[in-house]
XYZ file of C-alpha atoms in Angstrom:
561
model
C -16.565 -1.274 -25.637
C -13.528 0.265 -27.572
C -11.063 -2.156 -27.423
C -7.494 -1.513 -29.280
C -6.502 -4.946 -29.063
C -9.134 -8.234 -29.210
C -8.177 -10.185 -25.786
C -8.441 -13.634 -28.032
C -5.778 -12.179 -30.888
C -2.105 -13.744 -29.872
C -3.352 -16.601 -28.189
C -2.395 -19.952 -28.725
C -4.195 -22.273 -30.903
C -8.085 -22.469 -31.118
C -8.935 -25.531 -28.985
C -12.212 -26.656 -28.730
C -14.233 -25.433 -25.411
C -16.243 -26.624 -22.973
C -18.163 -25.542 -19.924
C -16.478 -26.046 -16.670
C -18.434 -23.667 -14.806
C -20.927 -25.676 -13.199
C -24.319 -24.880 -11.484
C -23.826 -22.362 -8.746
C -21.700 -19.090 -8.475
C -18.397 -18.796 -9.887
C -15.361 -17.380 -8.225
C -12.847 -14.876 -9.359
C -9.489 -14.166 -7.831
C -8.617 -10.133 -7.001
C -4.794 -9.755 -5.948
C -3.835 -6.123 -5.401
C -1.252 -5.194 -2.532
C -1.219 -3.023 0.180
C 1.210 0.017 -1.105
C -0.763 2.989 -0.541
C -4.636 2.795 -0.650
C -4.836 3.016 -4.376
C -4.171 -0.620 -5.430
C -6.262 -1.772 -2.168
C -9.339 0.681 -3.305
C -9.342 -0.253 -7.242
C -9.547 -3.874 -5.985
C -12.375 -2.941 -3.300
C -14.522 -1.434 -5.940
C -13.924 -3.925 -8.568
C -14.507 -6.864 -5.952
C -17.693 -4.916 -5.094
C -19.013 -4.561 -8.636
C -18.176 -8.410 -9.055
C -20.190 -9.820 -6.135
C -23.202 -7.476 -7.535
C -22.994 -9.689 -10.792
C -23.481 -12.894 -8.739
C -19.149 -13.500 -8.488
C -17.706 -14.799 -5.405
C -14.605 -12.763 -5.245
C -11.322 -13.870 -3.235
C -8.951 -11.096 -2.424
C -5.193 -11.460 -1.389
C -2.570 -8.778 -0.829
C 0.409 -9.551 -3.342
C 2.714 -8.134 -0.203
C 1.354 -11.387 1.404
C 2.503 -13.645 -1.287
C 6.022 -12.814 -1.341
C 8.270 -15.428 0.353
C 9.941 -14.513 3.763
C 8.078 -11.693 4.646
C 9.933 -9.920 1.855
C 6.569 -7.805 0.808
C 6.672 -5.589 4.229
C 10.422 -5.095 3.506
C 9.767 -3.912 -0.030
C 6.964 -2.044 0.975
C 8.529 0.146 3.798
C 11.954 0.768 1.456
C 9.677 2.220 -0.746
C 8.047 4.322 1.618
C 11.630 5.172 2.413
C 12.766 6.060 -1.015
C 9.531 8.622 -1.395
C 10.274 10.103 1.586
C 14.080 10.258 2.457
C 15.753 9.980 -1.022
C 12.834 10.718 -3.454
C 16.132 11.778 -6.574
C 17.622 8.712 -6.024
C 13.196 6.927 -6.478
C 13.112 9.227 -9.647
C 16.318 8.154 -10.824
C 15.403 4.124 -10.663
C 11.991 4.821 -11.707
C 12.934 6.864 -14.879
C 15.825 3.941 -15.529
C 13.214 1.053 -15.819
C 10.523 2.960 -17.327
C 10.484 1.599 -20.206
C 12.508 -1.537 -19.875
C 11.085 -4.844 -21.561
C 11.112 -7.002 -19.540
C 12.277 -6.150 -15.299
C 15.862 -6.643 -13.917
C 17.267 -10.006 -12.696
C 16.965 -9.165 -9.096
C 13.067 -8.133 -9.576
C 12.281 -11.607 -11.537
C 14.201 -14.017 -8.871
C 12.013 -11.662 -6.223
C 8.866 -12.301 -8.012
C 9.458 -15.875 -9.233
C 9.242 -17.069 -5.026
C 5.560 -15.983 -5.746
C 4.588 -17.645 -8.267
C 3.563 -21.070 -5.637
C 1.187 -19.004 -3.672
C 0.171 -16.953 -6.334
C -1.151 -20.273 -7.629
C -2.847 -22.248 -4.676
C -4.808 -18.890 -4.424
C -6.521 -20.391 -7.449
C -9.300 -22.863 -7.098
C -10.772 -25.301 -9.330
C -14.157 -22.983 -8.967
C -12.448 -19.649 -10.301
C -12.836 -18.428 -13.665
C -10.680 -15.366 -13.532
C -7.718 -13.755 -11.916
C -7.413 -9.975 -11.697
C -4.677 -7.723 -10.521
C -4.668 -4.236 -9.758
C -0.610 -4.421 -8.898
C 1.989 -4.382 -11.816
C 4.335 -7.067 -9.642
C 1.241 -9.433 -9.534
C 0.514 -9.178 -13.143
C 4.108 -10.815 -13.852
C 3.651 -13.187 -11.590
C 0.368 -14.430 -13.260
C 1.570 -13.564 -16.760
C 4.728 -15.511 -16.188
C 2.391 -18.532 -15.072
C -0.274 -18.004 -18.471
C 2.739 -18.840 -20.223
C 4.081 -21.262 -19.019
C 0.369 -23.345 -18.812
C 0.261 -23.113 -15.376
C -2.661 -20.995 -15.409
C -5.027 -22.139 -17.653
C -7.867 -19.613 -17.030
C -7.899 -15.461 -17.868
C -5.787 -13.405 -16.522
C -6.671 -9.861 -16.310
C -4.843 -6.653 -15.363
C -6.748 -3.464 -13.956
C -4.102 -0.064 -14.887
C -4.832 2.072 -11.755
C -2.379 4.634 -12.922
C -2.769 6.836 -15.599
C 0.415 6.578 -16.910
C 1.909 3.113 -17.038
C 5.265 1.941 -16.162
C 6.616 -1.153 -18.075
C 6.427 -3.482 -15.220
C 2.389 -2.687 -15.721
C 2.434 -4.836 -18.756
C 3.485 -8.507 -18.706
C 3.534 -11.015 -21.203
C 0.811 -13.690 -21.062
C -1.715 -11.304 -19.409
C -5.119 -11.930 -21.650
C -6.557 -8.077 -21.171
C -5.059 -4.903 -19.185
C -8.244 -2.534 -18.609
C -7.247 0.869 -18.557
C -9.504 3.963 -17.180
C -8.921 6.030 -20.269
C -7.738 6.411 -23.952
C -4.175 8.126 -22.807
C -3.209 5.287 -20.781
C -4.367 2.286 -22.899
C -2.232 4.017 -26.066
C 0.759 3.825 -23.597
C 0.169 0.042 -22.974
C -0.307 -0.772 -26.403
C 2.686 1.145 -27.422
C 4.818 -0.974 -24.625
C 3.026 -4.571 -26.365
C 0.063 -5.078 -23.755
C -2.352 -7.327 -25.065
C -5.864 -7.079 -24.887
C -5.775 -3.191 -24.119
C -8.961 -2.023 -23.270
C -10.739 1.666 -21.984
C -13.293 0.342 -19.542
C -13.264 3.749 -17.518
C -12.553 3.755 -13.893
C -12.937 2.434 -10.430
C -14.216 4.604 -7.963
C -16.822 4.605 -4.760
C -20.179 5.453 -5.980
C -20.724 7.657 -3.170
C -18.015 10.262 -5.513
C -20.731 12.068 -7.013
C -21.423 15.693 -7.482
C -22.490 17.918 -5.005
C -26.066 20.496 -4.518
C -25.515 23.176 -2.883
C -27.175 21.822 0.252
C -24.521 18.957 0.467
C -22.049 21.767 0.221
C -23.029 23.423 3.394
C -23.988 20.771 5.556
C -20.419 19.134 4.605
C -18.611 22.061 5.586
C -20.536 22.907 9.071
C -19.846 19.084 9.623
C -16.185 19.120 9.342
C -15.994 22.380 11.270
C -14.780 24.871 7.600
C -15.398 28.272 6.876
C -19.387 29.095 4.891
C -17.864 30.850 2.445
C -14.160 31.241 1.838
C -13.138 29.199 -1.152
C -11.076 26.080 -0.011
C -8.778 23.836 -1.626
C -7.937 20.407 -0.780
C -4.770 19.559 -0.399
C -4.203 15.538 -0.665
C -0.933 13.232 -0.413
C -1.977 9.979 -0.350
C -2.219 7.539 2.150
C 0.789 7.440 3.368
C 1.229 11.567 3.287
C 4.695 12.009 0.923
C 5.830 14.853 -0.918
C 6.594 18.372 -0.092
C 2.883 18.631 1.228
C 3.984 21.705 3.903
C 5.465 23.529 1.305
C 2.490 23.393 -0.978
C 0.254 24.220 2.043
C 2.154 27.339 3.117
C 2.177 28.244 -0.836
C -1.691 27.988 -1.463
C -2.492 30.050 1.818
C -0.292 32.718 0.813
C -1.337 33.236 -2.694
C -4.760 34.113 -1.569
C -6.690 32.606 -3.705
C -7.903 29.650 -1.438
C -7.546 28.497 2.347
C -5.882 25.005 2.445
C -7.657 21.936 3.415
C -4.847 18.938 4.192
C -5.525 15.581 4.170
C -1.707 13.884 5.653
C -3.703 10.179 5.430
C -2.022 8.077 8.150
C 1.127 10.330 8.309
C 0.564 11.565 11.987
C 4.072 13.858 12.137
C 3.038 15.416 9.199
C -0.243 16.557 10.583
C 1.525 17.977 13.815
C 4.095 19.797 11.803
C 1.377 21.481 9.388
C -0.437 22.731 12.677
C 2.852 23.974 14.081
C 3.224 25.864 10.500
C -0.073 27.341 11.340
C -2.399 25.480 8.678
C -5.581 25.747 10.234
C -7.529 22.721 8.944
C -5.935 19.813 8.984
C -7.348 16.151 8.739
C -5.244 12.610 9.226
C -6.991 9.549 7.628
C -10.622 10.918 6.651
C -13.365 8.172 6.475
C -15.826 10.252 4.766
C -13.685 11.716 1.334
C -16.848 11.915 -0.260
C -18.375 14.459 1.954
C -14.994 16.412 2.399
C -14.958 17.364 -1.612
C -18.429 17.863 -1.134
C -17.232 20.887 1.167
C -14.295 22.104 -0.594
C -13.833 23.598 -4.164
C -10.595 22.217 -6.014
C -7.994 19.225 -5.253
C -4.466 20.194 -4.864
C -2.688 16.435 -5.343
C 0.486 15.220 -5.854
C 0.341 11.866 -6.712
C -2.224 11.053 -9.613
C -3.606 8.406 -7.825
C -6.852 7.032 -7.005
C -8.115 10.404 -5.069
C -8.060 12.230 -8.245
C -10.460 9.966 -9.707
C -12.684 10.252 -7.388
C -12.569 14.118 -7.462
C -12.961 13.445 -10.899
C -16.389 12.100 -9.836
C -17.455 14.109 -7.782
C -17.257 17.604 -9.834
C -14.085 18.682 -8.293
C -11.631 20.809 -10.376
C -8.249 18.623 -10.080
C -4.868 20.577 -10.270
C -0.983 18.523 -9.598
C 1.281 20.541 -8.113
C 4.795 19.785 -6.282
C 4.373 15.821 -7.619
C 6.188 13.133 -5.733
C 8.870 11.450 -8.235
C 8.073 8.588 -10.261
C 4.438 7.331 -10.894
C 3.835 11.030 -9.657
C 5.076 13.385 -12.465
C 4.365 10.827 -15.216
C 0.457 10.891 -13.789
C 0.506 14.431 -14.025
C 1.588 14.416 -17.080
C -0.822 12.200 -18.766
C -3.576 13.769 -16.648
C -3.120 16.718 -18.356
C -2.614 15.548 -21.824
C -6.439 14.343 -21.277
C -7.590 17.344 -20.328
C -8.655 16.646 -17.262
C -6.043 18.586 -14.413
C -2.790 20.679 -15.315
C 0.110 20.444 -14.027
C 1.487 23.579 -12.251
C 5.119 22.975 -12.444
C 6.153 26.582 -11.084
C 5.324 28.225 -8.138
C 4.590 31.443 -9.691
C 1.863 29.774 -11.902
C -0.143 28.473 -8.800
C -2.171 31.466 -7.753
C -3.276 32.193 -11.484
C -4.221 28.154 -11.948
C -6.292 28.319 -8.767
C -8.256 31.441 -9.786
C -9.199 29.864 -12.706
C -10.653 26.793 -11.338
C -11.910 28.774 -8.467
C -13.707 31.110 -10.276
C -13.155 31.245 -14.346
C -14.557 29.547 -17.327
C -12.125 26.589 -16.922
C -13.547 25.865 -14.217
C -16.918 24.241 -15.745
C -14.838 22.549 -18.285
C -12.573 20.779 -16.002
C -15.848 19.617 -14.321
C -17.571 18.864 -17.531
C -14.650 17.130 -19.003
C -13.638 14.718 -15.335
C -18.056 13.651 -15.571
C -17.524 12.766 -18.950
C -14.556 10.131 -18.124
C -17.181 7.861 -15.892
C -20.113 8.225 -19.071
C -17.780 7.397 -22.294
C -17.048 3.768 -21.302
C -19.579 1.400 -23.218
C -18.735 -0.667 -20.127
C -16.999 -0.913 -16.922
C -14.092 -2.940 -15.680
C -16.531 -5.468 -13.593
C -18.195 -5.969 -16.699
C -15.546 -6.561 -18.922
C -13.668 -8.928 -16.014
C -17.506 -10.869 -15.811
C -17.141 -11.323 -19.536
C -14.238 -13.345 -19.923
C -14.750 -15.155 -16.770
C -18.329 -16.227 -18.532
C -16.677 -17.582 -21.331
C -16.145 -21.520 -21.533
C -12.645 -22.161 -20.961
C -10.750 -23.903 -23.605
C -9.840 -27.975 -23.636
C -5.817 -28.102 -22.926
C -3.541 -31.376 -23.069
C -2.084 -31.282 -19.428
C 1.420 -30.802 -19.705
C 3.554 -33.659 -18.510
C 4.357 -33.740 -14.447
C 8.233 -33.034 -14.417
C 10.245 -34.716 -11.982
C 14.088 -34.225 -10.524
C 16.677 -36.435 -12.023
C 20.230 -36.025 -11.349
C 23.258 -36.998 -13.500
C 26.269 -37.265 -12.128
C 30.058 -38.191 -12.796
C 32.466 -39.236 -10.211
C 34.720 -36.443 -9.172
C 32.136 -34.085 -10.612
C 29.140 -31.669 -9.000
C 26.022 -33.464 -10.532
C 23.347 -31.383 -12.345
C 19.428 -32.133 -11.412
C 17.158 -32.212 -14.809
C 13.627 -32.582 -15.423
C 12.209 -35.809 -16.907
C 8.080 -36.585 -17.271
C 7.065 -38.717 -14.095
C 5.119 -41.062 -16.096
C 8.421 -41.973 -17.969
C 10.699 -41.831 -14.477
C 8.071 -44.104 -13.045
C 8.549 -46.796 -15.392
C 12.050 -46.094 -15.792
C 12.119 -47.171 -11.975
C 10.109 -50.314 -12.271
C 13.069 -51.301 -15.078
C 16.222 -50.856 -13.012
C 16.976 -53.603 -10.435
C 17.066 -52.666 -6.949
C 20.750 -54.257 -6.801
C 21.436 -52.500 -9.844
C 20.809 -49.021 -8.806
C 23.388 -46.412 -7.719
C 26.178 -48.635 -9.600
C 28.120 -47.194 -12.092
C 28.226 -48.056 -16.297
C 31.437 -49.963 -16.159
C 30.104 -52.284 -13.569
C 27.139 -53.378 -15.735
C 27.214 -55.735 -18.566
C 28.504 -54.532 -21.933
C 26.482 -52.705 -23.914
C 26.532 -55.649 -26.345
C 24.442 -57.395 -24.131
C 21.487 -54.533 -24.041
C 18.432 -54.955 -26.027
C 19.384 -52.873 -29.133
C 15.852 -51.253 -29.283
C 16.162 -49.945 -26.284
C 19.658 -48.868 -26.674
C 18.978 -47.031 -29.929
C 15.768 -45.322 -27.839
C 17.428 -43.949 -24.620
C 21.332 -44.183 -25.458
C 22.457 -42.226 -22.533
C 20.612 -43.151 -19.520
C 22.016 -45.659 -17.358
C 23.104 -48.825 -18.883
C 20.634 -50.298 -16.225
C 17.861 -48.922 -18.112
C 19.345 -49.523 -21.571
C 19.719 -53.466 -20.705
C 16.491 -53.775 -19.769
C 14.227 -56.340 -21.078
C 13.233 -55.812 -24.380
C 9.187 -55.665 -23.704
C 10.040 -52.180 -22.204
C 6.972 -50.209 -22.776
C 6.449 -47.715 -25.714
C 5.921 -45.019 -23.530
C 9.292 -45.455 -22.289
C 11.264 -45.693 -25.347
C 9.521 -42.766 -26.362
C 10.401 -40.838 -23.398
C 13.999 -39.558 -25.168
C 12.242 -37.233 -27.122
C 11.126 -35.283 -24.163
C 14.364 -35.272 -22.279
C 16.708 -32.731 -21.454
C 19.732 -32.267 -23.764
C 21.782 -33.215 -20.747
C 20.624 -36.832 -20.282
C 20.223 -37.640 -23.910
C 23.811 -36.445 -24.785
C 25.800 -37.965 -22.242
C 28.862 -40.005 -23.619
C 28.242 -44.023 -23.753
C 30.238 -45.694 -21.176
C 31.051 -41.901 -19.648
C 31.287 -43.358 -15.966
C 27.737 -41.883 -14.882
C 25.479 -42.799 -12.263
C 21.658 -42.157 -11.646
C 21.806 -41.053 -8.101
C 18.834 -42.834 -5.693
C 17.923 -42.248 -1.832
C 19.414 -44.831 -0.298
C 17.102 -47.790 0.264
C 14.255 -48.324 2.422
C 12.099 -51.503 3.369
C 9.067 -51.067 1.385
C 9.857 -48.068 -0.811
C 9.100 -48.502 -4.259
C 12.249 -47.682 -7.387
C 10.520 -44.997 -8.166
C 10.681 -43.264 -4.864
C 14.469 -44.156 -5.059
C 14.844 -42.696 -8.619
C 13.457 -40.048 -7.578
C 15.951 -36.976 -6.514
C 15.979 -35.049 -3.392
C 16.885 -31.845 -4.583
C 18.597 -29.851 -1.463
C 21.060 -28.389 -3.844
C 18.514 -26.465 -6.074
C 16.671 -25.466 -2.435
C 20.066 -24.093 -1.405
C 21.055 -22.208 -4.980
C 17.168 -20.531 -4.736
C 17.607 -19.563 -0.718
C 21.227 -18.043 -1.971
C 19.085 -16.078 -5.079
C 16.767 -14.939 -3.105
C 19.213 -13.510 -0.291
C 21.049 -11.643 -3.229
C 17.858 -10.293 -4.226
C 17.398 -8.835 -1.082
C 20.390 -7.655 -0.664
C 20.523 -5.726 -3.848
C 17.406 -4.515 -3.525
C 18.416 -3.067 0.046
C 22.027 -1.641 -1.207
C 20.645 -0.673 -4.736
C 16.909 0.316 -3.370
C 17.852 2.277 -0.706
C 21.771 2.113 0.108
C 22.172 3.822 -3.110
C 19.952 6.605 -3.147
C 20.795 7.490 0.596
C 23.912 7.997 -0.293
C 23.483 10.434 -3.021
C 21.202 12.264 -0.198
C 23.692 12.294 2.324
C 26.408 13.005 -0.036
C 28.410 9.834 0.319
C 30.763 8.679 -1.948
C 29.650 6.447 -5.122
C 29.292 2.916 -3.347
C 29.363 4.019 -0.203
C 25.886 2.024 0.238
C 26.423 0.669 3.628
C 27.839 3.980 5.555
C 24.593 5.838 3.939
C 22.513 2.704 5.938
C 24.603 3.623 9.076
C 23.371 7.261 8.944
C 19.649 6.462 8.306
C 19.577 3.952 11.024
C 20.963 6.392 13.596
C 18.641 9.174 13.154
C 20.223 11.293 10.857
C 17.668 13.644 9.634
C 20.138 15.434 6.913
């Protein structure tokens, strides 16, 4: 297995390890998300290879874990960027490219996930795996901060990778080939390793016989040379252009796959392309029948041509993910990238018909036979290994510190210590302020010297106050262990209830913090929708800078400019 990085370098520590696997089958969590088929196949295949290596494998659509329903509302403005404003898609795509770390409106989006990123872990799982660049922050954001405390693997479906592919905390990113592991090493990715790719097994290459019966079942000529013409799923890109373009160089009849894009498929037949599929169940047998892929996207559909034998060529690429997977593509060697129209007929001759056309075959075989190993093997690996012995981090718990007159600020202090904290304070005494307690002359000095500025309820406490207590000041925030002496300060508490304990009355509600993430979050969205989409419709519509909302207006009512 070539790695270029060792998953175990950069990690913290060397803690001794232990077995928590148990008798019976372990799990391992697969999160990939439903944009386009590509993340949603990678994660079918992988999930498949798993369960064949005795895995039980949960799967959950990152789309799903997004608070507020805000995945389908990210998902369709990007469908909507690709297909109404794809400049103003290339523009933010080529902006963030190679950005460190992603924008403040992306992390408050993708910090809502991190809770039900995490309860899709169970005590049984051994691994998490994503096949979605949002999902890897979310879980590389949670490795660091010892929230998750077993492997967490990313699976590079692209062949070029964006920065937002590579998170810090990830343990391994598992890329299909050499080109796009260097690019996640050069952008810091740890653990970078070529474990080839992901594809059905039923991608393999064709006999002669599976040639003809393939084409008499889909209803295509014997013996006219075809080329399949493929948008992904969801059918973007200048896809009747390139049709007209291939049928009138001669060289091939096109065969058009629009996926679930039904408008497209009508407006190709009104154009008078002949053979024309929607979403086609049986892709394997469909190369079978045709002779080179015509794509646009880089995706997981050239793979699997890749597989199967087929000669791969880009041509009219969608912005974004698009051009940069064409371009790595062909720095491998394994499909150029036609970026004129007057370079098309001679490209598809060759593959049709020349010597390059057994090299580009010979050299997309050799991709699935160079791996030592697979990505299901390398995941199985690490999930196998016994995971390390970790001090549990202290449970954190709201407590406010307010001054009269003054908006109080919520910290985090360890529960243990709040709890016994609580049991110290009088129930009278709670909720008063310092200059209605006794002196400070009258406080234990050992315990004023430990916690000098919590409440002076605290600091008179009797002098038997546990160790754990007085050593609690060490972990405090700045906040509470700077606050003035005698700085009229209160330790806000519920108001009291028959039968609740102090702790429960320490303890702070925290409404405000609720309210401040709800207010994030709606900016998030709201950028995203002005920025995201507001913005590039108006460069399409040729609004004036700004003018995010009019450009809205427009799209809403049917403008087709």
């Amino acid at each position: 297995m070539p790695y270029l990085d060792n998953p175990a370098d950069g990690q913290p520590g060397a803690p001794s390890a232990v077995d928590l696997g148990g008798p019976g089958p372990r799990r391992i969590t697969v999160i990939s998300a439903s944009m386009g088929a590509g993340h949603d196949g990678a994660a079918t295949e992988l999930t498949r290879h798993l369960t064949a290596l005795g895995f039980l494998v949960d799967r959950h659509d990152f789309l799903d874990l997004l608070p507020a329903g805000i995945g389908k509302l990210l998902c369709g403005a990007y469908l909507r960027l690709l297909t109404w404003a794809p400049t103003g898609y290339q523009r933010i795509y080529a902006a963030t490219e190679h950005d460190r770390r992603p924008g403040p409106a992306v992390r408050v989006l993708l910090r809502g996930a991190r809770r039900r990123t995490l309860a899709t872990v169970t005590p049984e799982t051994r691994a998490v795996v994503s096949t979605y660049p949002g999902a890897s922050q979310v879980l590389g954001a949670l490795r660091l901060r010892g929230r998750l405390g077993i492997p967490a693997l990313t699976y590079l479906t692209d062949f070029s990778v964006h920065s937002l592919w590579v998170a810090p905390g990830i343990d391994a990113h598992l890329a299909a080939h050499a080109i796009p592991a260097a690019q996640a090493h050069e952008q810091g990715a740890a653990g970078v390793t070529v474990t080839g790719p992901l594809t059905d097994p039923r991608f393999t290459p064709a006999t002669e016989d599976d040639r003809r019966a393939a084409r008499a079942r889909f209803g295509l000529p014997e013996d006219a040379p075809l080329a399949l013409l493929v948008a992904g799923s969801w059918g973007v890109g200048p896809v009747r252009e390139a049709a007209a373009e291939i049928r009138d160089t001669g060289a091939a009849l096109p065969v058009v796959v629009c996926g679930r894009n039904h408008a497209l498929a009508e407006r190709l037949r009104a154009d008078g392309i002949t053979h024309v599929h929607e979403w086609v169940d049986d892709m394997p047998g469909l190369m079978h029948a045709c002779d080179v892929l015509v794509q646009n996207a880089g995706g997981l559909t050239s793979l699997e041509a890749l597989a199967s034998g087929l000669p791969v060529v880009s041509y009219r690429c969608i912005p974004g993910h698009g051009q940069t997977n064409a371009a790595a593509l062909e720095e491998a060697g394994l499909a150029p990238w036609i970026r004129e129209p007057d370079r098309l007929a001679p490209t598809l001759t060759q593959l049709l018909h020349g010597p390059h056309r057994q090299a580009q075959r010979a050299a997309g075989l050799a991709l699935y036979t160079s791996a030592a190993s697979g990505p299901a093997q390398t995941v199985a690996a690490m999930a196998r290994r016994p995971l390390p012995v970790v001090r549990p981090l202290p449970v954190l718990r709201p407590l406010a510190v307010v001054r009269p007159g003054v908006r109080g600020r919520t910290v985090a202090v360890p529960s243990e210590a709040l709890d016994l904290l609580a049991a110290a304070v009088p129930s009278e005494e709670q909720g008063l302020p310092l200059a209605a307690l006794p002196g400070p002359s009258r406080r234990p000095s050992a315990v004023r010297r430990a916690i000098p500025g919590l409440p002076a309820a605290v600091r008179r406490s009797a002098p038997a106050l546990p160790a754990a207590v007085r050593s609690a000041a060490s972990v405090l925030p700045g906040a509470v262990r700077a606050a003035a002496p005698g700085r009229p300060a209160v330790v806000r508490s519920a108001v009291p209830v028959p039968g609740e304990t102090a702790a429960a009355r320490l303890a702070v509600a925290v409404p405000r913090q609720n309210r401040r993430r709800m207010i994030l979050m709606a900016v998030a969205v709201a950028a995203t929708v002005s920025l995201g989409i507001g913005a590039p419709l108006a460069d399409a519509y040729g609004e004036a800078p700004g003018h995010h909302l009019g450009a809205l207006t427009h799209y809403l009512e049917d403008d087709d400019r």
